[in-house]
């Protein structure tokens, strides 16, 4: 581009600017346009700044609020855990209260004082092969061997062994357990024996013409002098007749032994008759050591001068012994 054209353009631009300036001086339009443009630009910048500031402040406030909410949430979670633990303890105490109320309402003879005990374990030690429970009372606290044990549902068993502060209870479900029972409706008596782990109980020695119905409750009869009369023991599940002259009666215990936590020990009343234990029914030779006139008098055939006990075997047994001795002498046997 030549210098003449550049000079012409500069002159035209100056004239245009002078014209606009003169026009603006008379009308003021460009001042208003410039002012409005500046205001709009400044407003847009300020609005953007305020928006950015508001966003930053809002984010910061929300962050601080979230921090507070997190701390508050942690505190609420801690309180919820504490309340859940309190609720669990309250439910446990409520369940225990219901069980103890049932125990207190259990009908047992007043002459049998009752003391409570807790179940602290199952089968253990030398009694692990039996159906047993370990209780929190020993012979120092009323749990002597043979003491009946009940729960709110019915008969549990009896104390098998007792230490100073702990005892072992033999359950009615054990194969060695025997309880004299009577049916609740027909008043039929029998002996209820345990069947062992997972097996039903069996009511024995019930004649064929005795009526025992399925669903009937079996109660302690008290005939064995081991348990007070009237404690529920089991419910009859089946009644059948076989080749034997006795009925075959099966029953299920009323007590859920796996869920037992508290039991009652029924202390024997004063003057209670306890069945003899040991080989008391074994025939023994009479003791004649204290009978005068017999100690120093030798019996025929006695070489030591001591009195021999009389023969208690009966005439048939004595005759058989004499025949055996004669046969042995004939054979040359000493």
PDB file of N, CA and C in Angstrom, residues 62-147:
ATOM      1  N   UNK A  62     -21.128 -26.082  53.286  1.00  0.00           N
ATOM      2  CA  UNK A  62     -21.583 -27.468  53.234  1.00  0.00           C
ATOM      3  C   UNK A  62     -20.519 -28.433  53.754  1.00  0.00           C
ATOM      4  N   UNK A  63     -19.286 -28.137  53.485  1.00  0.00           N
ATOM      5  CA  UNK A  63     -18.210 -28.977  53.999  1.00  0.00           C
ATOM      6  C   UNK A  63     -18.189 -28.963  55.523  1.00  0.00           C
ATOM      7  N   UNK A  64     -18.268 -27.726  56.074  1.00  0.00           N
ATOM      8  CA  UNK A  64     -18.306 -27.638  57.530  1.00  0.00           C
ATOM      9  C   UNK A  64     -19.544 -28.323  58.086  1.00  0.00           C
ATOM     10  N   UNK A  65     -20.673 -28.155  57.365  1.00  0.00           N
ATOM     11  CA  UNK A  65     -21.892 -28.805  57.826  1.00  0.00           C
ATOM     12  C   UNK A  65     -21.759 -30.326  57.758  1.00  0.00           C
ATOM     13  N   UNK A  66     -21.117 -30.809  56.689  1.00  0.00           N
ATOM     14  CA  UNK A  66     -20.922 -32.242  56.580  1.00  0.00           C
ATOM     15  C   UNK A  66     -20.017 -32.771  57.680  1.00  0.00           C
ATOM     16  N   UNK A  67     -18.994 -31.978  58.021  1.00  0.00           N
ATOM     17  CA  UNK A  67     -18.131 -32.389  59.131  1.00  0.00           C
ATOM     18  C   UNK A  67     -18.939 -32.491  60.416  1.00  0.00           C
ATOM     19  N   UNK A  68     -19.774 -31.487  60.674  1.00  0.00           N
ATOM     20  CA  UNK A  68     -20.622 -31.516  61.863  1.00  0.00           C
ATOM     21  C   UNK A  68     -21.612 -32.668  61.801  1.00  0.00           C
ATOM     22  N   UNK A  69     -22.183 -32.872  60.594  1.00  0.00           N
ATOM     23  CA  UNK A  69     -23.139 -33.966  60.444  1.00  0.00           C
ATOM     24  C   UNK A  69     -22.462 -35.310  60.678  1.00  0.00           C
ATOM     25  N   UNK A  70     -21.258 -35.476  60.191  1.00  0.00           N
ATOM     26  CA  UNK A  70     -20.527 -36.727  60.393  1.00  0.00           C
ATOM     27  C   UNK A  70     -20.273 -36.966  61.881  1.00  0.00           C
ATOM     28  N   UNK A  71     -19.841 -35.907  62.556  1.00  0.00           N
ATOM     29  CA  UNK A  71     -19.619 -36.051  63.994  1.00  0.00           C
ATOM     30  C   UNK A  71     -20.929 -36.352  64.725  1.00  0.00           C
ATOM     31  N   UNK A  72     -21.986 -35.636  64.306  1.00  0.00           N
ATOM     32  CA  UNK A  72     -23.282 -35.881  64.925  1.00  0.00           C
ATOM     33  C   UNK A  72     -23.786 -37.280  64.603  1.00  0.00           C
ATOM     34  N   UNK A  73     -23.544 -37.723  63.374  1.00  0.00           N
ATOM     35  CA  UNK A  73     -23.947 -39.065  62.984  1.00  0.00           C
ATOM     36  C   UNK A  73     -23.197 -40.123  63.774  1.00  0.00           C
ATOM     37  N   UNK A  74     -21.905 -39.911  63.984  1.00  0.00           N
ATOM     38  CA  UNK A  74     -21.129 -40.845  64.799  1.00  0.00           C
ATOM     39  C   UNK A  74     -21.676 -40.914  66.219  1.00  0.00           C
ATOM     40  N   UNK A  75     -22.031 -39.747  66.748  1.00  0.00           N
ATOM     41  CA  UNK A  75     -22.594 -39.725  68.100  1.00  0.00           C
ATOM     42  C   UNK A  75     -23.935 -40.460  68.143  1.00  0.00           C
ATOM     43  N   UNK A  76     -24.760 -40.235  67.111  1.00  0.00           N
ATOM     44  CA  UNK A  76     -26.050 -40.922  67.070  1.00  0.00           C
ATOM     45  C   UNK A  76     -25.867 -42.430  66.926  1.00  0.00           C
ATOM     46  N   UNK A  77     -24.907 -42.838  66.105  1.00  0.00           N
ATOM     47  CA  UNK A  77     -24.655 -44.269  65.961  1.00  0.00           C
ATOM     48  C   UNK A  77     -24.198 -44.879  67.276  1.00  0.00           C
ATOM     49  N   UNK A  78     -23.366 -44.156  68.018  1.00  0.00           N
ATOM     50  CA  UNK A  78     -22.927 -44.662  69.317  1.00  0.00           C
ATOM     51  C   UNK A  78     -24.109 -44.816  70.273  1.00  0.00           C
ATOM     52  N   UNK A  79     -24.994 -43.811  70.273  1.00  0.00           N
ATOM     53  CA  UNK A  79     -26.162 -43.876  71.139  1.00  0.00           C
ATOM     54  C   UNK A  79     -27.116 -44.993  70.710  1.00  0.00           C
ATOM     55  N   UNK A  80     -27.222 -45.199  69.394  1.00  0.00           N
ATOM     56  CA  UNK A  80     -28.074 -46.294  68.900  1.00  0.00           C
ATOM     57  C   UNK A  80     -27.531 -47.637  69.370  1.00  0.00           C
ATOM     58  N   UNK A  81     -26.202 -47.804  69.298  1.00  0.00           N
ATOM     59  CA  UNK A  81     -25.616 -49.056  69.775  1.00  0.00           C
ATOM     60  C   UNK A  81     -25.861 -49.254  71.259  1.00  0.00           C
ATOM     61  N   UNK A  82     -25.722 -48.177  72.030  1.00  0.00           N
ATOM     62  CA  UNK A  82     -25.985 -48.281  73.459  1.00  0.00           C
ATOM     63  C   UNK A  82     -27.445 -48.623  73.732  1.00  0.00           C
ATOM     64  N   UNK A  83     -28.344 -47.982  72.974  1.00  0.00           N
ATOM     65  CA  UNK A  83     -29.766 -48.266  73.166  1.00  0.00           C
ATOM     66  C   UNK A  83     -30.107 -49.701  72.754  1.00  0.00           C
ATOM     67  N   UNK A  84     -29.463 -50.184  71.679  1.00  0.00           N
ATOM     68  CA  UNK A  84     -29.709 -51.566  71.282  1.00  0.00           C
ATOM     69  C   UNK A  84     -29.209 -52.533  72.350  1.00  0.00           C
ATOM     70  N   UNK A  85     -28.052 -52.224  72.938  1.00  0.00           N
ATOM     71  CA  UNK A  85     -27.559 -53.081  74.021  1.00  0.00           C
ATOM     72  C   UNK A  85     -28.498 -53.031  75.223  1.00  0.00           C
ATOM     73  N   UNK A  86     -28.965 -51.816  75.564  1.00  0.00           N
ATOM     74  CA  UNK A  86     -29.930 -51.705  76.668  1.00  0.00           C
ATOM     75  C   UNK A  86     -31.211 -52.459  76.350  1.00  0.00           C
ATOM     76  N   UNK A  87     -31.650 -52.370  75.101  1.00  0.00           N
ATOM     77  CA  UNK A  87     -32.869 -53.082  74.703  1.00  0.00           C
ATOM     78  C   UNK A  87     -32.680 -54.593  74.797  1.00  0.00           C
ATOM     79  N   UNK A  88     -31.496 -55.065  74.362  1.00  0.00           N
ATOM     80  CA  UNK A  88     -31.233 -56.504  74.458  1.00  0.00           C
ATOM     81  C   UNK A  88     -31.214 -56.959  75.914  1.00  0.00           C
ATOM     82  N   UNK A  89     -30.569 -56.131  76.778  1.00  0.00           N
ATOM     83  CA  UNK A  89     -30.561 -56.485  78.200  1.00  0.00           C
ATOM     84  C   UNK A  89     -31.972 -56.463  78.780  1.00  0.00           C
ATOM     85  N   UNK A  90     -32.760 -55.461  78.356  1.00  0.00           N
ATOM     86  CA  UNK A  90     -34.137 -55.380  78.855  1.00  0.00           C
ATOM     87  C   UNK A  90     -34.962 -56.582  78.398  1.00  0.00           C
ATOM     88  N   UNK A  91     -34.792 -56.995  77.141  1.00  0.00           N
ATOM     89  CA  UNK A  91     -35.520 -58.166  76.659  1.00  0.00           C
ATOM     90  C   UNK A  91     -35.092 -59.426  77.396  1.00  0.00           C
ATOM     91  N   UNK A  92     -33.780 -59.538  77.668  1.00  0.00           N
ATOM     92  CA  UNK A  92     -33.306 -60.700  78.414  1.00  0.00           C
ATOM     93  C   UNK A  92     -33.873 -60.707  79.828  1.00  0.00           C
ATOM     94  N   UNK A  93     -33.867 -59.540  80.478  1.00  0.00           N
ATOM     95  CA  UNK A  93     -34.434 -59.456  81.819  1.00  0.00           C
ATOM     96  C   UNK A  93     -35.936 -59.715  81.791  1.00  0.00           C
ATOM     97  N   UNK A  94     -36.603 -59.249  80.731  1.00  0.00           N
ATOM     98  CA  UNK A  94     -38.041 -59.493  80.617  1.00  0.00           C
ATOM     99  C   UNK A  94     -38.328 -60.980  80.437  1.00  0.00           C
ATOM    100  N   UNK A  95     -37.526 -61.641  79.572  1.00  0.00           N
ATOM    101  CA  UNK A  95     -37.708 -63.079  79.388  1.00  0.00           C
ATOM    102  C   UNK A  95     -37.421 -63.838  80.681  1.00  0.00           C
ATOM    103  N   UNK A  96     -36.364 -63.397  81.382  1.00  0.00           N
ATOM    104  CA  UNK A  96     -36.052 -64.045  82.657  1.00  0.00           C
ATOM    105  C   UNK A  96     -37.180 -63.826  83.665  1.00  0.00           C
ATOM    106  N   UNK A  97     -37.752 -62.631  83.662  1.00  0.00           N
ATOM    107  CA  UNK A  97     -38.869 -62.337  84.555  1.00  0.00           C
ATOM    108  C   UNK A  97     -40.050 -63.257  84.271  1.00  0.00           C
ATOM    109  N   UNK A  98     -40.356 -63.464  82.981  1.00  0.00           N
ATOM    110  CA  UNK A  98     -41.451 -64.361  82.630  1.00  0.00           C
ATOM    111  C   UNK A  98     -41.160 -65.785  83.101  1.00  0.00           C
ATOM    112  N   UNK A  99     -39.904 -66.228  82.893  1.00  0.00           N
ATOM    113  CA  UNK A  99     -39.571 -67.578  83.328  1.00  0.00           C
ATOM    114  C   UNK A  99     -39.674 -67.721  84.838  1.00  0.00           C
ATOM    115  N   UNK A 100     -39.184 -66.715  85.565  1.00  0.00           N
ATOM    116  CA  UNK A 100     -39.250 -66.778  87.027  1.00  0.00           C
ATOM    117  C   UNK A 100     -40.691 -66.706  87.508  1.00  0.00           C
ATOM    118  N   UNK A 101     -41.518 -65.911  86.827  1.00  0.00           N
ATOM    119  CA  UNK A 101     -42.926 -65.882  87.194  1.00  0.00           C
ATOM    120  C   UNK A 101     -43.574 -67.248  87.003  1.00  0.00           C
ATOM    121  N   UNK A 102     -43.216 -67.892  85.896  1.00  0.00           N
ATOM    122  CA  UNK A 102     -43.753 -69.233  85.675  1.00  0.00           C
ATOM    123  C   UNK A 102     -43.260 -70.199  86.750  1.00  0.00           C
ATOM    124  N   UNK A 103     -41.990 -70.036  87.148  1.00  0.00           N
ATOM    125  CA  UNK A 103     -41.471 -70.886  88.206  1.00  0.00           C
ATOM    126  C   UNK A 103     -42.220 -70.652  89.513  1.00  0.00           C
ATOM    127  N   UNK A 104     -42.494 -69.387  89.820  1.00  0.00           N
ATOM    128  CA  UNK A 104     -43.181 -69.068  91.074  1.00  0.00           C
ATOM    129  C   UNK A 104     -44.611 -69.580  91.066  1.00  0.00           C
ATOM    130  N   UNK A 105     -45.229 -69.673  89.882  1.00  0.00           N
ATOM    131  CA  UNK A 105     -46.596 -70.163  89.802  1.00  0.00           C
ATOM    132  C   UNK A 105     -46.660 -71.676  89.621  1.00  0.00           C
ATOM    133  N   UNK A 106     -45.502 -72.338  89.605  1.00  0.00           N
ATOM    134  CA  UNK A 106     -45.506 -73.783  89.468  1.00  0.00           C
ATOM    135  C   UNK A 106     -46.090 -74.406  90.731  1.00  0.00           C
ATOM    136  N   UNK A 107     -47.073 -75.280  90.570  1.00  0.00           N
ATOM    137  CA  UNK A 107     -47.723 -75.881  91.728  1.00  0.00           C
ATOM    138  C   UNK A 107     -46.930 -77.055  92.270  1.00  0.00           C
ATOM    139  N   UNK A 108     -46.301 -76.910  93.404  1.00  0.00           N
ATOM    140  CA  UNK A 108     -45.621 -77.999  94.064  1.00  0.00           C
ATOM    141  C   UNK A 108     -46.033 -77.974  95.532  1.00  0.00           C
ATOM    142  N   UNK A 109     -45.998 -79.101  96.214  1.00  0.00           N
ATOM    143  CA  UNK A 109     -46.427 -79.121  97.610  1.00  0.00           C
ATOM    144  C   UNK A 109     -45.613 -78.153  98.461  1.00  0.00           C
ATOM    145  N   UNK A 110     -46.324 -77.480  99.360  1.00  0.00           N
ATOM    146  CA  UNK A 110     -45.659 -76.471 100.173  1.00  0.00           C
ATOM    147  C   UNK A 110     -44.650 -77.074 101.140  1.00  0.00           C
ATOM    148  N   UNK A 111     -44.814 -78.378 101.464  1.00  0.00           N
ATOM    149  CA  UNK A 111     -43.863 -78.979 102.400  1.00  0.00           C
ATOM    150  C   UNK A 111     -42.519 -79.268 101.736  1.00  0.00           C
ATOM    151  N   UNK A 112     -42.423 -79.058 100.428  1.00  0.00           N
ATOM    152  CA  UNK A 112     -41.152 -79.202  99.718  1.00  0.00           C
ATOM    153  C   UNK A 112     -40.609 -77.801  99.438  1.00  0.00           C
ATOM    154  N   UNK A 113     -39.746 -77.239 100.264  1.00  0.00           N
ATOM    155  CA  UNK A 113     -39.215 -75.892 100.006  1.00  0.00           C
ATOM    156  C   UNK A 113     -38.448 -75.851  98.687  1.00  0.00           C
ATOM    157  N   UNK A 114     -38.626 -74.765  97.955  1.00  0.00           N
ATOM    158  CA  UNK A 114     -38.007 -74.640  96.632  1.00  0.00           C
ATOM    159  C   UNK A 114     -36.922 -73.567  96.663  1.00  0.00           C
ATOM    160  N   UNK A 115     -35.803 -73.854  96.033  1.00  0.00           N
ATOM    161  CA  UNK A 115     -34.718 -72.888  95.859  1.00  0.00           C
ATOM    162  C   UNK A 115     -34.351 -72.860  94.377  1.00  0.00           C
ATOM    163  N   UNK A 116     -33.994 -71.692  93.883  1.00  0.00           N
ATOM    164  CA  UNK A 116     -33.644 -71.548  92.480  1.00  0.00           C
ATOM    165  C   UNK A 116     -32.191 -71.871  92.205  1.00  0.00           C
ATOM    166  N   UNK A 117     -31.932 -72.272  90.984  1.00  0.00           N
ATOM    167  CA  UNK A 117     -30.565 -72.559  90.541  1.00  0.00           C
ATOM    168  C   UNK A 117     -30.473 -72.252  89.057  1.00  0.00           C
ATOM    169  N   UNK A 118     -29.293 -71.898  88.623  1.00  0.00           N
ATOM    170  CA  UNK A 118     -29.048 -71.620  87.215  1.00  0.00           C
ATOM    171  C   UNK A 118     -28.337 -72.808  86.563  1.00  0.00           C
ATOM    172  N   UNK A 119     -28.658 -73.015  85.296  1.00  0.00           N
ATOM    173  CA  UNK A 119     -27.967 -74.041  84.509  1.00  0.00           C
ATOM    174  C   UNK A 119     -26.681 -73.430  83.969  1.00  0.00           C
ATOM    175  N   UNK A 120     -25.554 -73.983  84.363  1.00  0.00           N
ATOM    176  CA  UNK A 120     -24.254 -73.420  83.979  1.00  0.00           C
ATOM    177  C   UNK A 120     -23.544 -74.259  82.928  1.00  0.00           C
ATOM    178  N   UNK A 121     -24.076 -75.409  82.586  1.00  0.00           N
ATOM    179  CA  UNK A 121     -23.412 -76.219  81.572  1.00  0.00           C
ATOM    180  C   UNK A 121     -24.212 -77.465  81.275  1.00  0.00           C
ATOM    181  N   UNK A 122     -23.776 -78.165  80.236  1.00  0.00           N
ATOM    182  CA  UNK A 122     -24.417 -79.411  79.847  1.00  0.00           C
ATOM    183  C   UNK A 122     -23.633 -80.599  80.336  1.00  0.00           C
ATOM    184  N   UNK A 123     -23.571 -81.621  79.499  1.00  0.00           N
ATOM    185  CA  UNK A 123     -22.853 -82.828  79.886  1.00  0.00           C
ATOM    186  C   UNK A 123     -21.359 -82.547  79.923  1.00  0.00           C
ATOM    187  N   UNK A 124     -20.718 -82.915  81.000  1.00  0.00           N
ATOM    188  CA  UNK A 124     -19.295 -82.669  81.150  1.00  0.00           C
ATOM    189  C   UNK A 124     -18.722 -83.609  82.203  1.00  0.00           C
ATOM    190  N   UNK A 125     -17.411 -83.806  82.140  1.00  0.00           N
ATOM    191  CA  UNK A 125     -16.730 -84.604  83.134  1.00  0.00           C
ATOM    192  C   UNK A 125     -17.086 -86.074  83.042  1.00  0.00           C
ATOM    193  N   UNK A 126     -17.114 -86.720  84.207  1.00  0.00           N
ATOM    194  CA  UNK A 126     -17.400 -88.148  84.265  1.00  0.00           C
ATOM    195  C   UNK A 126     -18.840 -88.478  83.919  1.00  0.00           C
ATOM    196  N   UNK A 127     -19.729 -87.469  83.906  1.00  0.00           N
ATOM    197  CA  UNK A 127     -21.141 -87.686  83.585  1.00  0.00           C
ATOM    198  C   UNK A 127     -21.468 -87.330  82.144  1.00  0.00           C
ATOM    199  N   UNK A 128     -20.449 -87.200  81.297  1.00  0.00           N
ATOM    200  CA  UNK A 128     -20.694 -86.775  79.912  1.00  0.00           C
ATOM    201  C   UNK A 128     -21.450 -87.826  79.119  1.00  0.00           C
ATOM    202  N   UNK A 129     -21.391 -89.091  79.542  1.00  0.00           N
ATOM    203  CA  UNK A 129     -22.115 -90.132  78.836  1.00  0.00           C
ATOM    204  C   UNK A 129     -23.580 -90.211  79.200  1.00  0.00           C
ATOM    205  N   UNK A 130     -24.020 -89.425  80.169  1.00  0.00           N
ATOM    206  CA  UNK A 130     -25.413 -89.430  80.616  1.00  0.00           C
ATOM    207  C   UNK A 130     -26.105 -88.159  80.162  1.00  0.00           C
ATOM    208  N   UNK A 131     -27.445 -88.185  80.235  1.00  0.00           N
ATOM    209  CA  UNK A 131     -28.232 -86.994  79.949  1.00  0.00           C
ATOM    210  C   UNK A 131     -28.252 -86.139  81.222  1.00  0.00           C
ATOM    211  N   UNK A 132     -27.341 -85.168  81.301  1.00  0.00           N
ATOM    212  CA  UNK A 132     -27.181 -84.407  82.532  1.00  0.00           C
ATOM    213  C   UNK A 132     -27.062 -82.922  82.227  1.00  0.00           C
ATOM    214  N   UNK A 133     -27.237 -82.121  83.272  1.00  0.00           N
ATOM    215  CA  UNK A 133     -26.994 -80.683  83.264  1.00  0.00           C
ATOM    216  C   UNK A 133     -26.183 -80.332  84.499  1.00  0.00           C
ATOM    217  N   UNK A 134     -25.391 -79.284  84.395  1.00  0.00           N
ATOM    218  CA  UNK A 134     -24.615 -78.800  85.522  1.00  0.00           C
ATOM    219  C   UNK A 134     -25.300 -77.577  86.106  1.00  0.00           C
ATOM    220  N   UNK A 135     -25.543 -77.602  87.416  1.00  0.00           N
ATOM    221  CA  UNK A 135     -26.275 -76.538  88.100  1.00  0.00           C
ATOM    222  C   UNK A 135     -25.343 -75.734  88.994  1.00  0.00           C
ATOM    223  N   UNK A 136     -25.802 -74.528  89.350  1.00  0.00           N
ATOM    224  CA  UNK A 136     -24.980 -73.588  90.110  1.00  0.00           C
ATOM    225  C   UNK A 136     -25.131 -73.744  91.614  1.00  0.00           C
ATOM    226  N   UNK A 137     -25.723 -74.831  92.081  1.00  0.00           N
ATOM    227  CA  UNK A 137     -25.866 -75.079  93.514  1.00  0.00           C
ATOM    228  C   UNK A 137     -25.299 -76.447  93.861  1.00  0.00           C
ATOM    229  N   UNK A 138     -24.678 -76.523  95.054  1.00  0.00           N
ATOM    230  CA  UNK A 138     -24.150 -77.776  95.546  1.00  0.00           C
ATOM    231  C   UNK A 138     -24.809 -78.164  96.849  1.00  0.00           C
ATOM    232  N   UNK A 139     -24.193 -79.133  97.547  1.00  0.00           N
ATOM    233  CA  UNK A 139     -24.822 -79.618  98.765  1.00  0.00           C
ATOM    234  C   UNK A 139     -24.798 -78.589  99.889  1.00  0.00           C
ATOM    235  N   UNK A 140     -23.930 -77.564  99.781  1.00  0.00           N
ATOM    236  CA  UNK A 140     -23.951 -76.494 100.776  1.00  0.00           C
ATOM    237  C   UNK A 140     -25.143 -75.562 100.590  1.00  0.00           C
ATOM    238  N   UNK A 141     -25.810 -75.632  99.448  1.00  0.00           N
ATOM    239  CA  UNK A 141     -26.928 -74.742  99.151  1.00  0.00           C
ATOM    240  C   UNK A 141     -28.190 -75.512  98.790  1.00  0.00           C
ATOM    241  N   UNK A 142     -28.325 -76.727  99.285  1.00  0.00           N
ATOM    242  CA  UNK A 142     -29.579 -77.455  99.145  1.00  0.00           C
ATOM    243  C   UNK A 142     -29.647 -78.463  98.036  1.00  0.00           C
ATOM    244  N   UNK A 143     -28.589 -78.656  97.266  1.00  0.00           N
ATOM    245  CA  UNK A 143     -28.621 -79.595  96.136  1.00  0.00           C
ATOM    246  C   UNK A 143     -27.958 -80.898  96.535  1.00  0.00           C
ATOM    247  N   UNK A 144     -28.622 -81.668  97.378  1.00  0.00           N
ATOM    248  CA  UNK A 144     -28.104 -82.968  97.770  1.00  0.00           C
ATOM    249  C   UNK A 144     -28.521 -84.021  96.749  1.00  0.00           C
ATOM    250  N   UNK A 145     -27.779 -85.130  96.641  1.00  0.00           N
ATOM    251  CA  UNK A 145     -28.171 -86.181  95.690  1.00  0.00           C
ATOM    252  C   UNK A 145     -29.592 -86.664  95.951  1.00  0.00           C
ATOM    253  N   UNK A 146     -30.346 -86.793  94.872  1.00  0.00           N
ATOM    254  CA  UNK A 146     -31.736 -87.210  94.964  1.00  0.00           C
ATOM    255  C   UNK A 146     -32.726 -86.071  95.009  1.00  0.00           C
ATOM    256  N   UNK A 147     -32.268 -84.817  95.087  1.00  0.00           N
ATOM    257  CA  UNK A 147     -33.173 -83.672  95.156  1.00  0.00           C
ATOM    258  C   UNK A 147     -33.935 -83.527  93.842  1.00  0.00           C
TER     259      UNK A 147
END
